[in-house]
Coordinates of C-alpha atoms and ligand atoms in Angstrom, one line a residue:
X666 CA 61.3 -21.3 -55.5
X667 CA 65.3 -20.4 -56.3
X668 CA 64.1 -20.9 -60.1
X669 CA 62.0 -18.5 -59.6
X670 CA 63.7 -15.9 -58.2
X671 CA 66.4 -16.2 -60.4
X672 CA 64.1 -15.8 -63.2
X673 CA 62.4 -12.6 -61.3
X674 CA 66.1 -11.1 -61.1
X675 CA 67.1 -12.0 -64.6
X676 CA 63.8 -10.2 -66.1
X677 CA 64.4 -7.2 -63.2
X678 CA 68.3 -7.1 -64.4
X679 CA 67.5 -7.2 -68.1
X680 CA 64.8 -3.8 -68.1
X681 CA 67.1 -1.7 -66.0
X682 CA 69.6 -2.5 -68.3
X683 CA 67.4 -1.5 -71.2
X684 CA 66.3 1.9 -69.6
X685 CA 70.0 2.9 -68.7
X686 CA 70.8 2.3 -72.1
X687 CA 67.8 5.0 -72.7
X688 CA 69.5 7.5 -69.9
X689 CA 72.5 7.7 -71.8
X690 CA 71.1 8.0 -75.3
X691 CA 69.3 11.2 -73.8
X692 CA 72.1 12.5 -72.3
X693 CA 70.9 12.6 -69.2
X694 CA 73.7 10.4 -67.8
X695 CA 77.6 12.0 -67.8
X696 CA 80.1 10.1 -66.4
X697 CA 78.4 8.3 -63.4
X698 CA 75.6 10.6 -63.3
X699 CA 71.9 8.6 -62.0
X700 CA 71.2 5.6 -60.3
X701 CA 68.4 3.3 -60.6
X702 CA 66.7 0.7 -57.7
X703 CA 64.3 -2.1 -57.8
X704 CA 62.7 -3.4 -54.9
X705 CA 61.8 -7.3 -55.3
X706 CA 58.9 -8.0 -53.0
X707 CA 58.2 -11.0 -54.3
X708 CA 62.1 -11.9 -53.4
X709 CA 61.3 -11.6 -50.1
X710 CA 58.9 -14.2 -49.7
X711 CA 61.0 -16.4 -52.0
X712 CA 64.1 -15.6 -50.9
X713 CA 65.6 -18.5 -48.1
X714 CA 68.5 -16.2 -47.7
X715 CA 68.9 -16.5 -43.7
X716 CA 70.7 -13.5 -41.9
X717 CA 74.8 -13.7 -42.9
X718 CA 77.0 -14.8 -40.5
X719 CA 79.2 -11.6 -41.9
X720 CA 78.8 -8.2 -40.5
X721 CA 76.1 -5.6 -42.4
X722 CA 77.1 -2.9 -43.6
X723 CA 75.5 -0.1 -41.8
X724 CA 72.8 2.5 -42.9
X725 CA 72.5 6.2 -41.8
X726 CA 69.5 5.1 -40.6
X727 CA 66.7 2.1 -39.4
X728 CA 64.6 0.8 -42.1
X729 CA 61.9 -0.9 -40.3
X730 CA 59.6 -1.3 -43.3
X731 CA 62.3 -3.0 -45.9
X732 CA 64.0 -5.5 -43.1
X733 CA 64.3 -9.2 -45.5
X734 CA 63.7 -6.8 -48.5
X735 CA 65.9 -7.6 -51.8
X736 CA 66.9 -4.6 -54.1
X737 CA 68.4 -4.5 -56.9
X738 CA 70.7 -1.2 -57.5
X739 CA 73.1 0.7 -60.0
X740 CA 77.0 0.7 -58.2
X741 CA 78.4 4.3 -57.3
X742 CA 80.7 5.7 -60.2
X743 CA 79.3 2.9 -62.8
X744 CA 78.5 4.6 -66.0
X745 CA 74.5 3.9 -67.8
X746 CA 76.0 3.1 -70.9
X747 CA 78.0 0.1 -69.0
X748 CA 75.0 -0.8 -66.9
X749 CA 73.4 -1.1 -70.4
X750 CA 76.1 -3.2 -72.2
X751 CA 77.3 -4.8 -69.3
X752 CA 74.1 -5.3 -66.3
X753 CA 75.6 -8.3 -64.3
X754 CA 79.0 -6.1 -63.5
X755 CA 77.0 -3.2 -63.2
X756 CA 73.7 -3.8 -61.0
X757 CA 74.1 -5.1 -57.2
X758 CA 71.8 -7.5 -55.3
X759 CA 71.4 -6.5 -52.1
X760 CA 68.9 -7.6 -48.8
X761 CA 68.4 -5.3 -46.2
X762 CA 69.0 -7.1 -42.8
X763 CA 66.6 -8.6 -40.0
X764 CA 67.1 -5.2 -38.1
X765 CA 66.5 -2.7 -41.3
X766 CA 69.6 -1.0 -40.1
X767 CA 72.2 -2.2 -42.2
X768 CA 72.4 -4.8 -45.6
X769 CA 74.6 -7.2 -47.3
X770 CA 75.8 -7.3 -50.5
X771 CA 74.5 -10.7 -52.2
X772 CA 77.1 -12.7 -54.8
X773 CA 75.8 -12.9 -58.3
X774 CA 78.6 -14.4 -61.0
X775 CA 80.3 -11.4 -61.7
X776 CA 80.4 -9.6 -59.3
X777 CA 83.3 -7.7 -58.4
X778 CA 84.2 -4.9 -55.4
X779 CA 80.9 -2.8 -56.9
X780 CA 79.3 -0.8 -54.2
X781 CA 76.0 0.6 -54.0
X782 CA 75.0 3.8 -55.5
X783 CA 75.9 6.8 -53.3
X784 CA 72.3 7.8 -53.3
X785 CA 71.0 4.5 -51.6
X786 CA 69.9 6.5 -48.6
X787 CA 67.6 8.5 -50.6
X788 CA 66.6 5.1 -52.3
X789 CA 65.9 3.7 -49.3
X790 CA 63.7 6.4 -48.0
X791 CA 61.6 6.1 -51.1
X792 CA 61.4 2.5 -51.1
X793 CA 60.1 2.4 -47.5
X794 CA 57.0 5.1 -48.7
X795 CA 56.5 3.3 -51.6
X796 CA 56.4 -0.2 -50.1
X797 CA 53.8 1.5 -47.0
X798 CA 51.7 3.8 -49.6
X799 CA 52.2 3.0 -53.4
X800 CA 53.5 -0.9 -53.1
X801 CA 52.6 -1.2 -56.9
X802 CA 56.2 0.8 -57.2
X803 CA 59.2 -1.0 -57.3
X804 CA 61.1 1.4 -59.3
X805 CA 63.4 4.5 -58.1
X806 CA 65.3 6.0 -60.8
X807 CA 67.2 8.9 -60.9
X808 CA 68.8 11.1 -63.5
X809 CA 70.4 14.3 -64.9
X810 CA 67.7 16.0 -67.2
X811 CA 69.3 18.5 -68.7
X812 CA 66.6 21.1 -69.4
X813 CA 64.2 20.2 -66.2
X814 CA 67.9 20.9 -64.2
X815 CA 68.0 24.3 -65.9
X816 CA 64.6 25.6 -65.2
X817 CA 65.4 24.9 -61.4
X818 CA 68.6 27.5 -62.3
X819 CA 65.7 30.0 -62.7
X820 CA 64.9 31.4 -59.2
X821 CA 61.3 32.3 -60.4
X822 CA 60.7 28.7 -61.3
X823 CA 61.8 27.4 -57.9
X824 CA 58.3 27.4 -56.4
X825 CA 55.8 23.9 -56.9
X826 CA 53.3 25.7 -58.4
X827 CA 54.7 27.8 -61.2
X828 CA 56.9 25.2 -61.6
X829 CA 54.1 22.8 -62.6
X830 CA 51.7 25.4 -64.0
X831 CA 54.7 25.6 -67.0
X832 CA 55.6 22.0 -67.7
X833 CA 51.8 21.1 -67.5
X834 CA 51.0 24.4 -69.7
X835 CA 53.5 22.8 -72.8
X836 CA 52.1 19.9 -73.8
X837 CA 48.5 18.2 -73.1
X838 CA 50.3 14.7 -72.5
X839 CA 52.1 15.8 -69.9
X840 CA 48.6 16.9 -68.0
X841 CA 46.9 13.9 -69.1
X842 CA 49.3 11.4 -67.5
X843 CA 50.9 13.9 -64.8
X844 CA 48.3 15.4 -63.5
X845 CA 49.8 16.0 -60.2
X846 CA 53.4 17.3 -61.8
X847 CA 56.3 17.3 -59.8
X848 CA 57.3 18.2 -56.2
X849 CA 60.2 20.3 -55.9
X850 CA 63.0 19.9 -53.7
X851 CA 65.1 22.8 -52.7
X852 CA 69.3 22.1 -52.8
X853 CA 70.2 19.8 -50.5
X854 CA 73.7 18.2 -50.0
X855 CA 73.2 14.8 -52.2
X856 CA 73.6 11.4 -50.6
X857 CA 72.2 12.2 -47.2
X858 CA 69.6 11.4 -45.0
X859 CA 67.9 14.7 -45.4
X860 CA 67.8 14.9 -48.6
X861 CA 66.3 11.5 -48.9
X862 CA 63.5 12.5 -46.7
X863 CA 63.2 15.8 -48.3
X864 CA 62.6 13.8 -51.6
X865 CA 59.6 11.0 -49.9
X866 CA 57.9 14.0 -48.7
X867 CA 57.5 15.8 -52.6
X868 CA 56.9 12.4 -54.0
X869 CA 54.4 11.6 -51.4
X870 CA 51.5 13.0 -53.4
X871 CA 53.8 13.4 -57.1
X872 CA 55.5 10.2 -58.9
X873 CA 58.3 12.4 -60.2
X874 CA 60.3 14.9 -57.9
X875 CA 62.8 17.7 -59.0
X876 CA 65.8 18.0 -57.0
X877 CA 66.8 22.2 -57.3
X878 CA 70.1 22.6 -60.1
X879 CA 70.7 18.6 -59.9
X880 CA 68.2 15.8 -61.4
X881 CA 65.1 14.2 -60.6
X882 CA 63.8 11.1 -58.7
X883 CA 60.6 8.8 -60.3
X884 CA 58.8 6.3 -59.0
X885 CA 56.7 3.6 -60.9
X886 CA 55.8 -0.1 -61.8
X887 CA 58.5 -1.3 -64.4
X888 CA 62.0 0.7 -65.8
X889 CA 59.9 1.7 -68.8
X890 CA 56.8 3.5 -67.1
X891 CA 59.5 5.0 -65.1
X892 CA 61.4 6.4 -67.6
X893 CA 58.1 7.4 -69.7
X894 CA 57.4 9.9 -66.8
X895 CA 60.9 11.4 -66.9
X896 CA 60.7 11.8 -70.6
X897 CA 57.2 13.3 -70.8
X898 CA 58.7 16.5 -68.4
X899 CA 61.5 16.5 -70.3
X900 CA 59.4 17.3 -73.5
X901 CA 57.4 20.0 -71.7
X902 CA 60.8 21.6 -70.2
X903 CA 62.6 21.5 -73.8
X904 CA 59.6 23.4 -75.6
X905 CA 59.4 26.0 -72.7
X906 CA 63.1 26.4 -73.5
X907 CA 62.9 26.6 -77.1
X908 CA 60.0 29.4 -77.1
X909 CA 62.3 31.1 -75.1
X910 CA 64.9 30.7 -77.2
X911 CA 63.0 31.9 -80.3
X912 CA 62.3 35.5 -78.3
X913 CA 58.9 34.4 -77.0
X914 CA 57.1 33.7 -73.3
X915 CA 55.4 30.6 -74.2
X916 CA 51.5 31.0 -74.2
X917 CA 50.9 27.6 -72.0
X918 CA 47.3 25.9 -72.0
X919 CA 44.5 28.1 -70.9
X920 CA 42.6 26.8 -67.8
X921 CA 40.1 25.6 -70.0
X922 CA 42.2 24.0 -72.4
X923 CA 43.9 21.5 -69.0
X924 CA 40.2 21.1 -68.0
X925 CA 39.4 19.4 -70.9
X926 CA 42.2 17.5 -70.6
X927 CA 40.6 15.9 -67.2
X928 CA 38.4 14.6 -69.3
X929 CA 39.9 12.4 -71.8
X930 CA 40.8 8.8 -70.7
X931 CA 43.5 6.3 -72.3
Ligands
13P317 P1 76.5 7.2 -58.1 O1 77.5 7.0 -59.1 O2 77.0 7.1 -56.7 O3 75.2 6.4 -58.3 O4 76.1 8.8 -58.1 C1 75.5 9.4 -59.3 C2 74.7 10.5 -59.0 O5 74.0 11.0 -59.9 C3 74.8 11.2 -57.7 O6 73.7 12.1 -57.5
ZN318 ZN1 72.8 12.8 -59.3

């Protein structure tokens, strides 16, 4: 059983790692900038981790649905490109406690005075939704896209549906696998409670949300598929940009031409 949840983090640690290694290559990760989270269901059946005698430390709020749960999560102020080279220093093991209101940080080798991620509240929030509506997602990643950050500077862009109507209108891949586009969330103080539940609502019916002149929050299976999403709105935000850029409003698909798309299967 402990062999085996070993082997579940070890595979877990080793994608992150690969993806944040991504983040930073896109430079969509400055300084400290993003935070990634996997929830280990499995871990929670296998894990024989009984409640520490040592105090939790507390969340903002009760997690009902993710008491017993192990995640996995980036530390606050640890840079991608050292949770790429360096994953075991980098990446925390948590379990949430008995009572969902507080968790405790679990020892791995190397571990040092790492904290959590300042966004774990807004993790959390997303990991209870998922694990109640989309269990198949383990994955909450956030990150600084440059050019989907800028189009949220554009007041006229600050509304879900023209927001969605233009990254969906650049490139047929981003309809095809997409289809729902993002949920928008208007600026919100980061690293609170609100803005955590701000962020479950817009991802309740989107697997990516846009968080007004900041970043964006996925959802999905593995690192990878995660990431995938993020890039695919990146593409569509990047050639919106550089039409502008060349002096023109960017055509978009017609309504006929994303119908079409509804079609097509992969
Ligand atoms: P952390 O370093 O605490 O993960 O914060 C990074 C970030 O992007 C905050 O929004
Ligand atoms: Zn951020």
């Amino acid at each position: 059983m402990r062999q085996e949840l070993l082997s579940l983090l070890e595979e877990k640690t080793g994608a992150v790692a690969s993806v944040a290694g991504w983040l930073w290559q896109r430079g969509w990760a400055e300084r400290n900038a993003g935070n990634i989270s996997v929830r280990l269901d499995k871990g929670k059946q296998l894990s024989s981790h009984d409640q520490s005698k040592t105090p939790a430390l507390a969340l903002p709020k009760r997690f009902s649905t993710l008491a017993g749960s192990l995640l996995l999560v980036t530390g606050t102020n640890t840079r991608m490109r050292d949770v790429a080279d360096l994953p075991r220093e980098n990446i925390l093991l948590i379990r949430i406690n008995d009572e969902g209101d507080g968790y405790h940080i679990l020892p791995r080798a190397e571990m040092t005075r790492l904290r959590p991620t300042s966004e774990l509240a807004t993790h959390l929030c997303i990991h209870e939704m998922l694990a109640a509506k989309r269990p198949d997602h383990s994955v909450v990643m956030h990150t600084h896209v440059t050019e989907l950050i800028a189009l949220t500077q554009i007041k006229d862009l600050c509304d879900e549906e023209k927001l969605n109507r233009t990254l969906l209108g650049m490139h047929p891949e981003t309809s095809v696998f997409i289809p729902a586009g993002v949920g928008f969330v208007p600026y919100s103080l980061p690293g609170t409670i609100a803005i955590g539940e701000a962020t479950v609502k817009a991802l309740e019916n989107h697997a990516v949300a846009l968080w007004e002149k900041h970043g964006v929050f996925a959802t999905g299976p593995e690192p990878e598929e995660t990431f995938d999403m993020i890039d695919l709105l990146a593409k569509s935000a990047s050639i919106w940009f550089l039409c502008r850029s060349a002096g023109y409003d960017p055509e978009g698909l017609s309504v006929s031409q994303l119908d079409g798309l509804t079609k097509l299967k992969f």
